[in-house]
mmCIF file of C-alpha atoms in Angstrom:
data_model
loop_
_atom_site.group_PDB
_atom_site.id
_atom_site.type_symbol
_atom_site.label_atom_id
_atom_site.label_comp_id
_atom_site.label_asym_id
_atom_site.label_seq_id
_atom_site.Cartn_x
_atom_site.Cartn_y
_atom_site.Cartn_z
ATOM 1 C CA GLN A 5 96.993 108.336 129.467
ATOM 2 C CA PRO A 6 99.665 105.739 129.595
ATOM 3 C CA SER A 7 102.971 106.277 131.436
ATOM 4 C CA TRP A 8 106.208 104.197 131.485
ATOM 5 C CA SER A 9 108.219 103.098 134.448
ATOM 6 C CA SER A 10 111.710 104.456 134.737
ATOM 7 C CA ASP A 11 113.184 101.044 133.611
ATOM 8 C CA GLY A 12 110.890 100.723 130.586
ATOM 9 C CA ARG A 13 109.559 97.414 131.692
ATOM 10 C CA ALA A 14 105.996 98.427 132.599
ATOM 11 C CA ILE A 15 103.270 100.825 131.574
ATOM 12 C CA THR A 16 100.485 102.400 133.716
ATOM 13 C CA PHE A 17 97.353 103.573 132.524
ATOM 14 C CA VAL A 18 93.742 104.633 133.213
ATOM 15 C CA THR A 19 90.296 103.490 131.974
ATOM 16 C CA TRP A 20 86.959 105.205 132.258
ATOM 17 C CA ALA A 21 83.412 104.640 131.045
ATOM 18 C CA ALA A 22 80.253 106.620 131.821
ATOM 19 C CA ARG A 23 78.532 103.864 133.507
ATOM 20 C CA GLU A 24 81.210 101.937 135.281
ATOM 21 C CA GLY A 25 83.672 104.856 136.053
ATOM 22 C CA GLY A 26 87.481 104.436 136.041
ATOM 23 C CA GLN A 27 90.402 102.417 137.372
ATOM 24 C CA VAL A 28 94.197 102.510 137.243
ATOM 25 C CA TRP A 29 96.133 99.504 135.734
ATOM 26 C CA THR A 30 99.636 98.274 134.833
ATOM 27 C CA LEU A 31 100.703 96.104 132.130
ATOM 28 C CA SER A 32 104.146 94.675 131.237
ATOM 29 C CA ALA A 33 105.675 96.630 128.373
ATOM 30 C CA ARG A 34 106.208 93.481 126.423
ATOM 31 C CA GLY A 35 102.594 92.794 126.426
ATOM 32 C CA ARG A 36 102.825 89.426 128.242
ATOM 33 C CA GLY A 37 100.152 88.537 130.823
ATOM 34 C CA ALA A 38 96.838 90.430 131.475
ATOM 35 C CA PRO A 39 96.761 94.010 132.819
ATOM 36 C CA LYS A 40 96.776 94.258 136.550
ATOM 37 C CA GLN A 41 94.132 96.596 138.139
ATOM 38 C CA LEU A 42 95.659 98.442 141.044
ATOM 39 C CA THR A 43 92.531 100.401 142.181
ATOM 40 C CA LYS A 44 89.773 98.799 144.050
ATOM 41 C CA GLU A 45 87.108 101.610 143.888
ATOM 42 C CA SER A 46 85.657 103.207 140.827
ATOM 43 C CA ALA A 47 86.383 106.809 140.353
ATOM 44 C CA TYR A 48 87.565 109.455 137.800
ATOM 45 C CA TYR A 49 91.478 108.612 137.648
ATOM 46 C CA THR A 50 93.961 110.569 135.395
ATOM 47 C CA GLU A 51 97.689 110.957 134.700
ATOM 48 C CA PRO A 52 99.090 107.864 136.489
ATOM 49 C CA VAL A 53 102.865 107.976 136.872
ATOM 50 C CA PHE A 54 105.426 105.482 138.347
ATOM 51 C CA SER A 55 107.620 106.430 141.242
ATOM 52 C CA PRO A 56 111.307 106.551 140.142
ATOM 53 C CA ASP A 57 111.720 103.215 141.895
ATOM 54 C CA GLY A 58 108.980 101.526 140.270
ATOM 55 C CA LYS A 59 107.236 100.339 143.588
ATOM 56 C CA SER A 60 104.218 102.625 143.318
ATOM 57 C CA VAL A 61 102.056 104.495 141.038
ATOM 58 C CA LEU A 62 100.647 107.907 141.865
ATOM 59 C CA ALA A 63 97.626 109.348 140.096
ATOM 60 C CA LEU A 64 94.889 112.001 140.422
ATOM 61 C CA ARG A 65 91.521 110.995 141.682
ATOM 62 C CA ALA A 66 88.292 112.614 141.278
ATOM 63 C CA SER A 67 84.622 111.981 141.811
ATOM 64 C CA HIS A 68 82.981 109.930 138.850
ATOM 65 C CA TYR A 69 79.681 111.793 139.773
ATOM 66 C CA ASP A 70 81.574 115.203 139.239
ATOM 67 C CA ARG A 71 83.067 113.989 135.739
ATOM 68 C CA LEU A 72 79.594 112.945 134.486
ATOM 69 C CA ARG A 73 78.287 116.545 135.263
ATOM 70 C CA ALA A 74 81.192 118.406 133.734
ATOM 71 C CA ARG A 75 81.437 119.471 130.067
ATOM 72 C CA SER A 76 85.070 118.818 129.815
ATOM 73 C CA GLU A 77 87.518 116.322 131.050
ATOM 74 C CA ILE A 78 89.679 119.442 132.167
ATOM 75 C CA ASP A 79 88.038 121.434 135.051
ATOM 76 C CA PRO A 80 90.224 123.518 137.233
ATOM 77 C CA SER A 81 87.355 123.650 139.952
ATOM 78 C CA ARG A 82 87.204 119.852 140.346
ATOM 79 C CA ALA A 83 87.953 118.600 143.781
ATOM 80 C CA THR A 84 90.965 116.312 143.271
ATOM 81 C CA ASP A 85 93.165 113.919 145.259
ATOM 82 C CA ILE A 86 96.697 112.671 144.776
ATOM 83 C CA ILE A 87 96.886 109.114 145.684
ATOM 84 C CA ARG A 88 99.594 106.540 145.821
ATOM 85 C CA LEU A 89 99.161 102.748 144.815
ATOM 86 C CA PRO A 90 101.439 99.969 145.616
ATOM 87 C CA ALA A 91 102.515 98.629 142.227
ATOM 88 C CA SER A 92 102.348 95.120 143.674
ATOM 89 C CA GLY A 93 98.834 95.503 144.747
ATOM 90 C CA GLY A 94 97.270 96.825 147.940
ATOM 91 C CA ASP A 95 95.002 99.793 149.258
ATOM 92 C CA ALA A 96 95.209 103.276 147.753
ATOM 93 C CA GLN A 97 96.953 105.921 150.030
ATOM 94 C CA LEU A 98 95.825 109.576 150.116
ATOM 95 C CA VAL A 99 98.745 111.722 149.574
ATOM 96 C CA ALA A 100 97.134 115.089 149.468
ATOM 97 C CA HIS A 101 93.940 116.993 148.554
ATOM 98 C CA ALA A 102 95.047 119.113 145.548
ATOM 99 C CA HIS A 103 92.062 121.187 144.017
ATOM 100 C CA GLY A 104 92.202 121.326 140.278
ATOM 101 C CA ALA A 105 95.557 119.459 140.169
ATOM 102 C CA ARG A 106 96.968 118.508 136.618
ATOM 103 C CA PHE A 107 100.143 117.477 135.058
ATOM 104 C CA LEU A 108 101.596 115.293 137.965
ATOM 105 C CA ASP A 109 105.207 114.421 137.549
ATOM 106 C CA PHE A 110 108.509 113.627 139.344
ATOM 107 C CA GLY A 111 111.660 115.821 139.014
ATOM 108 C CA SER A 112 115.232 114.981 139.803
ATOM 109 C CA GLU A 113 114.315 114.346 143.549
ATOM 110 C CA PRO A 114 112.811 110.840 143.837
ATOM 111 C CA ASN A 115 110.438 111.810 146.687
ATOM 112 C CA LEU A 116 109.336 115.088 145.272
ATOM 113 C CA ILE A 117 106.338 115.366 143.132
ATOM 114 C CA ARG A 118 105.162 118.551 141.225
ATOM 115 C CA PHE A 119 101.903 119.464 139.694
ATOM 116 C CA PHE A 120 100.047 122.323 138.275
ATOM 117 C CA THR A 121 97.000 123.999 139.896
ATOM 118 C CA PRO A 122 94.964 127.366 139.379
ATOM 119 C CA GLU A 123 97.190 128.849 142.137
ATOM 120 C CA GLY A 124 100.416 127.895 140.432
ATOM 121 C CA VAL A 125 103.020 125.047 140.280
ATOM 122 C CA LYS A 126 103.131 123.035 143.538
ATOM 123 C CA THR A 127 105.585 120.513 144.954
ATOM 124 C CA LEU A 128 105.070 117.961 147.693
ATOM 125 C CA ARG A 129 107.314 115.570 149.427
ATOM 126 C CA ILE A 130 106.016 112.126 149.731
ATOM 127 C CA ASP A 131 108.423 110.847 152.152
ATOM 128 C CA GLU A 132 106.995 113.352 154.941
ATOM 129 C CA PRO A 133 103.624 112.205 156.141
ATOM 130 C CA SER A 134 102.993 115.686 157.426
ATOM 131 C CA SER A 135 104.185 117.528 154.400
ATOM 132 C CA GLU A 136 101.847 120.206 152.727
ATOM 133 C CA PRO A 137 101.750 121.241 149.011
ATOM 134 C CA ARG A 138 104.246 124.107 148.584
ATOM 135 C CA ARG A 139 103.792 126.729 145.712
ATOM 136 C CA VAL A 140 107.146 127.297 143.821
ATOM 137 C CA VAL A 141 106.117 129.369 140.966
ATOM 138 C CA VAL A 142 103.145 131.421 139.605
ATOM 139 C CA VAL A 143 103.102 132.428 135.922
ATOM 140 C CA LEU A 144 100.602 135.117 134.731
ATOM 141 C CA ALA A 145 99.743 136.416 131.219
ATOM 142 C CA ARG A 146 97.187 138.601 129.547
ATOM 143 C CA HIS A 147 93.697 137.674 130.586
ATOM 144 C CA PRO A 148 91.986 135.723 127.610
ATOM 145 C CA SER A 149 88.962 137.982 127.712
ATOM 146 C CA GLN A 150 89.543 141.650 126.242
ATOM 147 C CA TYR A 151 87.031 142.826 128.632
ATOM 148 C CA VAL A 152 88.862 141.993 131.685
ATOM 149 C CA GLU A 153 91.797 144.083 132.889
ATOM 150 C CA GLY A 154 94.721 142.660 134.620
ATOM 151 C CA PRO A 155 96.736 139.359 134.165
ATOM 152 C CA ALA A 156 95.469 135.754 134.678
ATOM 153 C CA PRO A 157 97.071 132.491 135.347
ATOM 154 C CA VAL A 158 98.547 130.771 132.094
ATOM 155 C CA GLU A 159 96.946 127.490 130.793
ATOM 156 C CA GLU A 160 99.876 125.334 131.711
ATOM 157 C CA VAL A 161 103.234 125.180 133.573
ATOM 158 C CA ARG A 162 105.721 122.368 133.449
ATOM 159 C CA LEU A 163 109.036 122.371 135.331
ATOM 160 C CA ASN A 164 112.251 120.735 134.014
ATOM 161 C CA PRO A 165 113.687 118.073 136.117
ATOM 162 C CA ASP A 166 115.683 120.200 138.542
ATOM 163 C CA GLY A 167 112.963 122.975 138.630
ATOM 164 C CA THR A 168 115.172 125.828 137.366
ATOM 165 C CA TRP A 169 113.340 126.342 134.087
ATOM 166 C CA ALA A 170 109.656 126.060 133.238
ATOM 167 C CA LEU A 171 107.639 125.773 129.987
ATOM 168 C CA ALA A 172 104.568 127.838 130.104
ATOM 169 C CA LYS A 173 101.588 128.025 127.616
ATOM 170 C CA ALA A 174 99.503 131.020 127.257
ATOM 171 C CA ALA A 175 97.011 131.714 124.421
ATOM 172 C CA SER A 176 98.239 128.598 122.849
ATOM 173 C CA GLN A 177 101.779 130.264 122.638
ATOM 174 C CA LEU A 178 104.828 128.379 124.376
ATOM 175 C CA TYR A 179 107.234 130.346 126.642
ATOM 176 C CA LEU A 180 110.572 129.285 128.309
ATOM 177 C CA VAL A 181 110.648 130.774 131.662
ATOM 178 C CA ALA A 182 113.639 130.980 134.159
ATOM 179 C CA VAL A 183 112.310 130.214 137.510
ATOM 180 C CA PRO A 184 113.474 132.678 140.189
ATOM 181 C CA PRO A 185 114.394 131.593 143.564
ATOM 182 C CA THR A 186 111.809 131.713 146.277
ATOM 183 C CA ILE A 187 112.426 134.301 148.983
ATOM 184 C CA GLY A 188 110.467 133.976 152.093
ATOM 185 C CA ASN A 189 107.117 132.038 152.141
ATOM 186 C CA ASP A 190 105.680 133.523 148.914
ATOM 187 C CA PRO A 191 106.360 131.881 145.665
ATOM 188 C CA PRO A 192 107.936 133.979 142.787
ATOM 189 C CA VAL A 193 105.512 135.500 140.459
ATOM 190 C CA VAL A 194 106.383 135.890 136.695
ATOM 191 C CA ASN A 195 104.078 137.998 134.465
ATOM 192 C CA LEU A 196 104.921 137.312 130.637
ATOM 193 C CA GLN A 197 104.015 140.723 129.810
ATOM 194 C CA SER A 198 106.438 142.467 132.025
ATOM 195 C CA PRO A 199 108.626 139.527 133.295
ATOM 196 C CA SER A 200 111.258 140.193 135.987
ATOM 197 C CA THR A 201 113.304 137.006 134.905
ATOM 198 C CA LYS A 202 114.416 135.540 131.603
ATOM 199 C CA VAL A 203 111.506 134.613 129.306
ATOM 200 C CA VAL A 204 111.768 133.418 125.757
ATOM 201 C CA LYS A 205 108.956 132.897 123.425
ATOM 202 C CA LEU A 206 109.482 129.619 121.550
ATOM 203 C CA THR A 207 106.504 129.614 119.278
ATOM 204 C CA ALA A 208 105.100 131.740 116.544
ATOM 205 C CA VAL A 209 102.156 129.533 115.124
ATOM 206 C CA GLY A 210 101.160 128.128 118.419
ATOM 207 C CA ALA A 211 101.436 124.896 120.610
ATOM 208 C CA ASP A 212 98.890 122.295 121.595
ATOM 209 C CA TYR A 213 101.112 120.010 123.751
ATOM 210 C CA LEU A 214 104.400 120.533 125.446
ATOM 211 C CA GLY A 215 106.947 118.588 127.707
ATOM 212 C CA TRP A 216 110.438 118.239 128.627
#
């Protein structure tokens, strides 16, 4: 799971093995020098990303024990933390507990992170220590089981840099969704079967991976 720094000079990545667990690393993009291990404790780390200023790396951290007992790398029920690691070295800082978090990234705001959870897309300000994750949009689609009535959360949602549009994957099909404004404390909910906002189906055959 490699990720580039914004200036293209460094790469951050994770390693994992069943016996040793995992770590977060950085490496010069030119391949000069040895990789630098940022983490001090073994765990199941995923999706490391550089902050826009390149001074830190954020990543998802879960239990190595839990990963060994899960059938898949992707488990929405897994207890997950968002952590911040100084790129120059130092102790990991807990940013937030984010149950089942995936697809961690930054948008156009350098201190605002976004991530997808079973409860919808959430954002969190990392420059405010008391900040709590905030849901910004929930996208629903037909339940994958024909025996269950009602909609269910889609498989994946990714916001564009300014958060006004989203890519959503449901039943391996890709949709472009206009994100409605938030009114009050509850996030907007978009049902792909009966949308209240602009929705465009982008695929006919299907999609495996997506990104802006």
